[in-house]
Coordinates of C-alpha atoms in Angstrom, one line a residue:
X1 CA 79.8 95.1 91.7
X2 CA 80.8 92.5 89.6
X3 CA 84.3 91.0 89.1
X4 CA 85.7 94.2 87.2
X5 CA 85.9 95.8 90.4
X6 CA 88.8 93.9 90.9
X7 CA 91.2 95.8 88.3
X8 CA 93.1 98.5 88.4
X9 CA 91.5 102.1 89.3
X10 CA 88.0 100.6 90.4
X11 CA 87.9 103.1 93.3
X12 CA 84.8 101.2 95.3
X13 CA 83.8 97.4 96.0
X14 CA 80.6 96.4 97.8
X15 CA 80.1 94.6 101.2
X16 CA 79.1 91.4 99.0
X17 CA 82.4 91.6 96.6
X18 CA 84.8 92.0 99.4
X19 CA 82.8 89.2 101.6
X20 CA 83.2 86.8 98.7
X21 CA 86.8 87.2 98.6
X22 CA 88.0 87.2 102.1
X23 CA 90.3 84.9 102.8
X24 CA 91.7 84.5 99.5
X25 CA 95.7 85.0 98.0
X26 CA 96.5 88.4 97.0
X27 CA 93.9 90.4 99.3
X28 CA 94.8 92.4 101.2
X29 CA 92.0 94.5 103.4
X30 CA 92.9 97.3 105.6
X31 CA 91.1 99.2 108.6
X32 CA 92.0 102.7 108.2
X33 CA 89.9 104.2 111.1
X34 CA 90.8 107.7 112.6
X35 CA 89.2 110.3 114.4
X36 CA 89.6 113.8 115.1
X37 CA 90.0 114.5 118.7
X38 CA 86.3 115.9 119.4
X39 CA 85.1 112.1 118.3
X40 CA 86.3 110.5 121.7
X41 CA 87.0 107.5 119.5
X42 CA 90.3 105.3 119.4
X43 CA 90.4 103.5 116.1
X44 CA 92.7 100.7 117.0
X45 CA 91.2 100.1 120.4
X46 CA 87.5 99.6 118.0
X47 CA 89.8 97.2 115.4
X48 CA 91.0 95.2 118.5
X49 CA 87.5 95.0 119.2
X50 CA 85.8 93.6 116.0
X51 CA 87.1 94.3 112.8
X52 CA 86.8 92.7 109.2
X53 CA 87.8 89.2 109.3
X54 CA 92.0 89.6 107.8
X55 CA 92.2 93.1 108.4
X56 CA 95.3 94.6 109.6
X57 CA 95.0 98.1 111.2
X58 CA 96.8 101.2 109.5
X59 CA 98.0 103.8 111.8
X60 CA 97.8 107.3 110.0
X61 CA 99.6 109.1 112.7
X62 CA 102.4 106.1 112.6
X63 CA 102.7 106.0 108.9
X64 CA 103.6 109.3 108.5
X65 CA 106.8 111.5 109.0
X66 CA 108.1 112.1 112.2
X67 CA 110.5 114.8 111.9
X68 CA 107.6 117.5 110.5
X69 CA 105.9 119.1 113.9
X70 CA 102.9 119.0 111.8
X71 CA 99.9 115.9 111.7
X72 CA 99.9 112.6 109.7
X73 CA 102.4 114.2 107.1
X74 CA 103.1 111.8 104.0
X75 CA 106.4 109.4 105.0
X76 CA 108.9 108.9 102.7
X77 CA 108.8 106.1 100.3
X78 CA 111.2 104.0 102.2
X79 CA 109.0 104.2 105.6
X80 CA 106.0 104.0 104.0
X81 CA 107.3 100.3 102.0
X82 CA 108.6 99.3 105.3
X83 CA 105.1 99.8 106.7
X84 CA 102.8 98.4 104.2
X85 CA 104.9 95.2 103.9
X86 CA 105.5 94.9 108.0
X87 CA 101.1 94.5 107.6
X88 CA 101.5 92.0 105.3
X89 CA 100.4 94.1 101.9
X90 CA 102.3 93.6 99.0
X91 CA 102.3 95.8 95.9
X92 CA 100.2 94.1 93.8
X93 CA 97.6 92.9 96.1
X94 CA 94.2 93.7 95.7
X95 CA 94.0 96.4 98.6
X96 CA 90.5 97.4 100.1
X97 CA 90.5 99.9 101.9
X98 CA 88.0 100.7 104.9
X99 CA 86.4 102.9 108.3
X100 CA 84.7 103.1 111.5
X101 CA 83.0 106.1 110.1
X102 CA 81.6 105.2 106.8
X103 CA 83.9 107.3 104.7
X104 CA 86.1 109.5 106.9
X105 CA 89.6 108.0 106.8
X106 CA 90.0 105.0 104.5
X107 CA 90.1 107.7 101.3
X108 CA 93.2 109.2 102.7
X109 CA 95.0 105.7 102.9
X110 CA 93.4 104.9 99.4
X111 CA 95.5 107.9 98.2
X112 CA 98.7 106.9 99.7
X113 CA 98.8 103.7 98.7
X114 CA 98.0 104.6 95.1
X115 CA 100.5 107.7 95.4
X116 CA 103.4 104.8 96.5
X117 CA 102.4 102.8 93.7
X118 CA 100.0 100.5 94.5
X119 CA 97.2 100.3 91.4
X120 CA 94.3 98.1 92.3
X121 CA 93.3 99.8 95.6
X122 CA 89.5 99.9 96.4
X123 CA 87.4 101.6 99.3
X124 CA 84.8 99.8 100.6
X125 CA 81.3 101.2 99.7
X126 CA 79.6 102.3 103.2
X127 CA 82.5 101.0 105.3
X128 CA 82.6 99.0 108.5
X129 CA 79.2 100.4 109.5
X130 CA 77.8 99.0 106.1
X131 CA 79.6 95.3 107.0
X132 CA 78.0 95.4 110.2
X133 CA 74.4 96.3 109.5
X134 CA 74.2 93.4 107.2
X135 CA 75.6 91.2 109.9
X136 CA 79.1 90.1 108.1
X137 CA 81.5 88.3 110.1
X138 CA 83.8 90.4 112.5
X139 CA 86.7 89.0 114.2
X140 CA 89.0 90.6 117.3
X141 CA 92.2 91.0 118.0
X142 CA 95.3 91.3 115.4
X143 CA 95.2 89.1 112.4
X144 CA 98.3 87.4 111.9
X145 CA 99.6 87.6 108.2
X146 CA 102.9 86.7 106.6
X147 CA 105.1 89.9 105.6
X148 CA 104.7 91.4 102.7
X149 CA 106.8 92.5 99.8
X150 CA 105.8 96.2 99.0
X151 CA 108.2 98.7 96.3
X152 CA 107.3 102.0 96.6
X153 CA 107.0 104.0 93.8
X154 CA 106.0 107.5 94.6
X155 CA 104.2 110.1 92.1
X156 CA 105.3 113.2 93.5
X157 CA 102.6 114.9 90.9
X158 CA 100.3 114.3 93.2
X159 CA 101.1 116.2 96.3
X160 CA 101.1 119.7 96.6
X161 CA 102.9 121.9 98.8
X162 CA 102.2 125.4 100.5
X163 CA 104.5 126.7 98.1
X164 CA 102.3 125.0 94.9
X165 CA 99.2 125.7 96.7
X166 CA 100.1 129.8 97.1
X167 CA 101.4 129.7 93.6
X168 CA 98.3 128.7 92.4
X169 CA 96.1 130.9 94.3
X170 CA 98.3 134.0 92.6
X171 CA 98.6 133.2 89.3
X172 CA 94.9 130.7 89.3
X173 CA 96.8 127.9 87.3
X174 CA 95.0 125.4 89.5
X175 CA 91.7 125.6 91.6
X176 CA 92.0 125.4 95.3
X177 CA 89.2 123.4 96.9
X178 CA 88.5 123.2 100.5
X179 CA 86.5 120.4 102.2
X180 CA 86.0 122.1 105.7
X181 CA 82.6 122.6 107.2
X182 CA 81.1 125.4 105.8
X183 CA 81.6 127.2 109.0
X184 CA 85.1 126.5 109.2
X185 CA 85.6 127.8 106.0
X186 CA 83.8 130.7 106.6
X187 CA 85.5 131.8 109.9
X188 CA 82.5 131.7 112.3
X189 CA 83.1 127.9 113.5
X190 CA 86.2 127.1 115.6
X191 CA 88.9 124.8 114.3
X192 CA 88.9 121.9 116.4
X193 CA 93.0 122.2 116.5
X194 CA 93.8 124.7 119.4
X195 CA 95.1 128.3 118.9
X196 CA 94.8 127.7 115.3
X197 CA 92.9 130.2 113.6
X198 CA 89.3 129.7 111.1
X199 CA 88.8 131.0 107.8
X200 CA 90.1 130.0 104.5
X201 CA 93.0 130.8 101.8
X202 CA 92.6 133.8 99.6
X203 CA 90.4 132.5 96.4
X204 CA 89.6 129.0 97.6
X205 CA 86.5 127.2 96.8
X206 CA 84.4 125.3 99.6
X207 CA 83.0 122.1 99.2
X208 CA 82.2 120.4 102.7
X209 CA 82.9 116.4 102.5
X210 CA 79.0 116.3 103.6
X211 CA 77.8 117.9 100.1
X212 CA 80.0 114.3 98.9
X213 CA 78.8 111.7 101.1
X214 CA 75.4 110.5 102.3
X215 CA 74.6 107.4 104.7
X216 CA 79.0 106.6 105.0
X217 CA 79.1 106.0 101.5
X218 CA 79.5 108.5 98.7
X219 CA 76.5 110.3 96.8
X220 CA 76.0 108.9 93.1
X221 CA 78.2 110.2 90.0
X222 CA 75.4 112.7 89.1
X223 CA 75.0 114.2 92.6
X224 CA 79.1 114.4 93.1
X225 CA 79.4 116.1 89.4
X226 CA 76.6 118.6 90.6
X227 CA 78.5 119.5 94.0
X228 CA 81.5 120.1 92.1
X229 CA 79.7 122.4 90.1
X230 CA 77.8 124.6 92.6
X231 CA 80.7 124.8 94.3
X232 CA 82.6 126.2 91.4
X233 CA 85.2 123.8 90.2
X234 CA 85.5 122.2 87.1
X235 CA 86.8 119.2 87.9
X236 CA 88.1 118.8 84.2
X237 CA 90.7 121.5 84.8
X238 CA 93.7 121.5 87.3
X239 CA 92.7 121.5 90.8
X240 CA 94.2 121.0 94.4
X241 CA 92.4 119.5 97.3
X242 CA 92.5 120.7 101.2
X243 CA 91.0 120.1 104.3
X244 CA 92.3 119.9 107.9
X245 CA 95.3 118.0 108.0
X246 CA 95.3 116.4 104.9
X247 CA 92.9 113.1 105.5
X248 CA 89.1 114.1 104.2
X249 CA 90.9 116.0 101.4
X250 CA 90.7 112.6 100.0
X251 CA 87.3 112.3 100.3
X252 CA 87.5 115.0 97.2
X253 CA 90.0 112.9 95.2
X254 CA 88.1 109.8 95.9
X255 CA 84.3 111.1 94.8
X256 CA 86.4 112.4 91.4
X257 CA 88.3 109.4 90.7
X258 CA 84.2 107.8 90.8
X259 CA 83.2 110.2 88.4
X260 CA 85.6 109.5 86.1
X261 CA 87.8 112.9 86.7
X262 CA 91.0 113.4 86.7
X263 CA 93.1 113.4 90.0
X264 CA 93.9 116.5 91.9
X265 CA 96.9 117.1 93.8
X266 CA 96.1 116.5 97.7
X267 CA 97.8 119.5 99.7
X268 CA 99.1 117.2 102.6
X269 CA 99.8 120.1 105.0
X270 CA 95.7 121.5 104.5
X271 CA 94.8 124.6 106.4
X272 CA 97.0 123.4 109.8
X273 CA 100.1 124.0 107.8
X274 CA 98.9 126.9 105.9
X275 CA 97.2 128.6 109.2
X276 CA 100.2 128.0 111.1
X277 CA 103.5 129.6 108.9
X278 CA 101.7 133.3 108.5
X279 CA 99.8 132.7 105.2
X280 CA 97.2 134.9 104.6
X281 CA 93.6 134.1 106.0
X282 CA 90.4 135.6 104.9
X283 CA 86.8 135.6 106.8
X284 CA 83.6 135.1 105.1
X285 CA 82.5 133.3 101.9
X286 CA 84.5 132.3 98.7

């Protein structure tokens, strides 16, 4: 990566452009790690424990709205302002965004801040695992920064509700793509929420995020167009991304915004919201 990577809509820096930088005014680099249950992992206990030199830790479930009884939903403007400025991350900052996993997480908070207005927000290529096999500096404990000064702006284009996401699957104005393990998708695998049910919406397309990423870091432009395609999308034409609960979904919006695509809408309630409320579910392949 050279010094371009530092404008706007350069979705990834490298280990060796962030380490050049650290330290320096209008950074800001955040640790986005979160896990699904079945990990056993705590990400803030790990950040405690050695993180990126600067970081400040981003809380998905704490960052999120409170009054929905379902996971991580987007916050409003407001809260989410109030949060990114109480970590010290100011609007205009150049924001790099990173994992414990590689790339699980740290797309998810790449699309929030870019979907509150924030325009030069990077994810680190390969993540903290990356950082640490090429022995870069860690640090413990919580970084002390300054407050920041963060205006939310929020594109509401680029969420989409049950109600867009049902729409859509009648009447096929947009594509529906699901990033669930094949088996998920499919129905034969358990979802690792309890009591709620396997399969997939009506007409949905799967993609699993591990036909995207290879190593923690995503596959090249070539392989991501070509996953896209076997799976069925064009990603030239409207689409709508899914998962979960709404964080690898971004994984989907991240590998298109490398290739140069268009951005989908991210359905931020995923299959927990739509396998919860009554919607129909279907067994088998798309």
């Amino acid at each position: 990566m050279n010094d371009s990577a530092s404008q706007a809509g350069a979705p990834i820096v490298s280990t060796a452009w962030l380490a050049d930088r650290l330290g320096t005014t209008g950074l800001s680099v955040v640790d986005a790690s979160w896990y699904l249950p079945a990990a056993n992992r705590d990400g803030k206990a790990e950040f405690l424990d050695g993180h990126i030199p600067g970081a400040v830790f981003f809380d998905i479930d704490a960052v999120s709205d409170h009054s929905s009884d379902l996971p991580h939903m987007l916050p409003d403007p407001t809260g989410f302002a109030d949060a990114a400025a109480g970590l010290g991350v100011n609007t205009q900052d150049d924001i790099v965004v990173y994992d414990g996993g590689g790339l699980f997480s740290a797309p998810r908070v790449w699309w929030m801040f870019r979907l509150f207005g924030a325009r030069k927000v990077h994810v680190l290529d390969g993540g903290l695992p990356r950082w640490k096999a090429e022995g870069r500096p860690l640090e413990q404990g919580t970084a002390q920064r300054t407050a920041g000064q963060f205006t939310a702006q929020f594109n509401k284009d680029g969420v989409a509700s049950m109600a867009d996401v049902a729409a859509a699957l009648q009447d096929k104005s947009a594509q529906v793509l699901d990033v669930r393990a094949a088996g998920r998708f499919s129905g034969e695998a358990a979802e690792p929420r309890p009591n709620l049910p396997s399969g997939h919406m009506p007409g949905a397309r799967n993609l699993p995020t591990t036909e995207l990423v290879a190593n923690g870091a995503l596959k090249s432009k070539d392989e991501l167009l070509k996953a896209f395609k076997d799976a069925g999308i064009d990603p030239d034409q409207a689409l709508i991304t899914s998962c979960g609960s709404g964080v690898s979904a971004a994984i989907a919006n991240l590998a298109l915004a490398v290739a140069g695509k268009p951005q989908p809408k991210l359905y931020d309630g995923s299959w927990t919201e739509w396998a919860s409320r009554g919607q129909p579910v279907v067994k088998g392949k798309a």
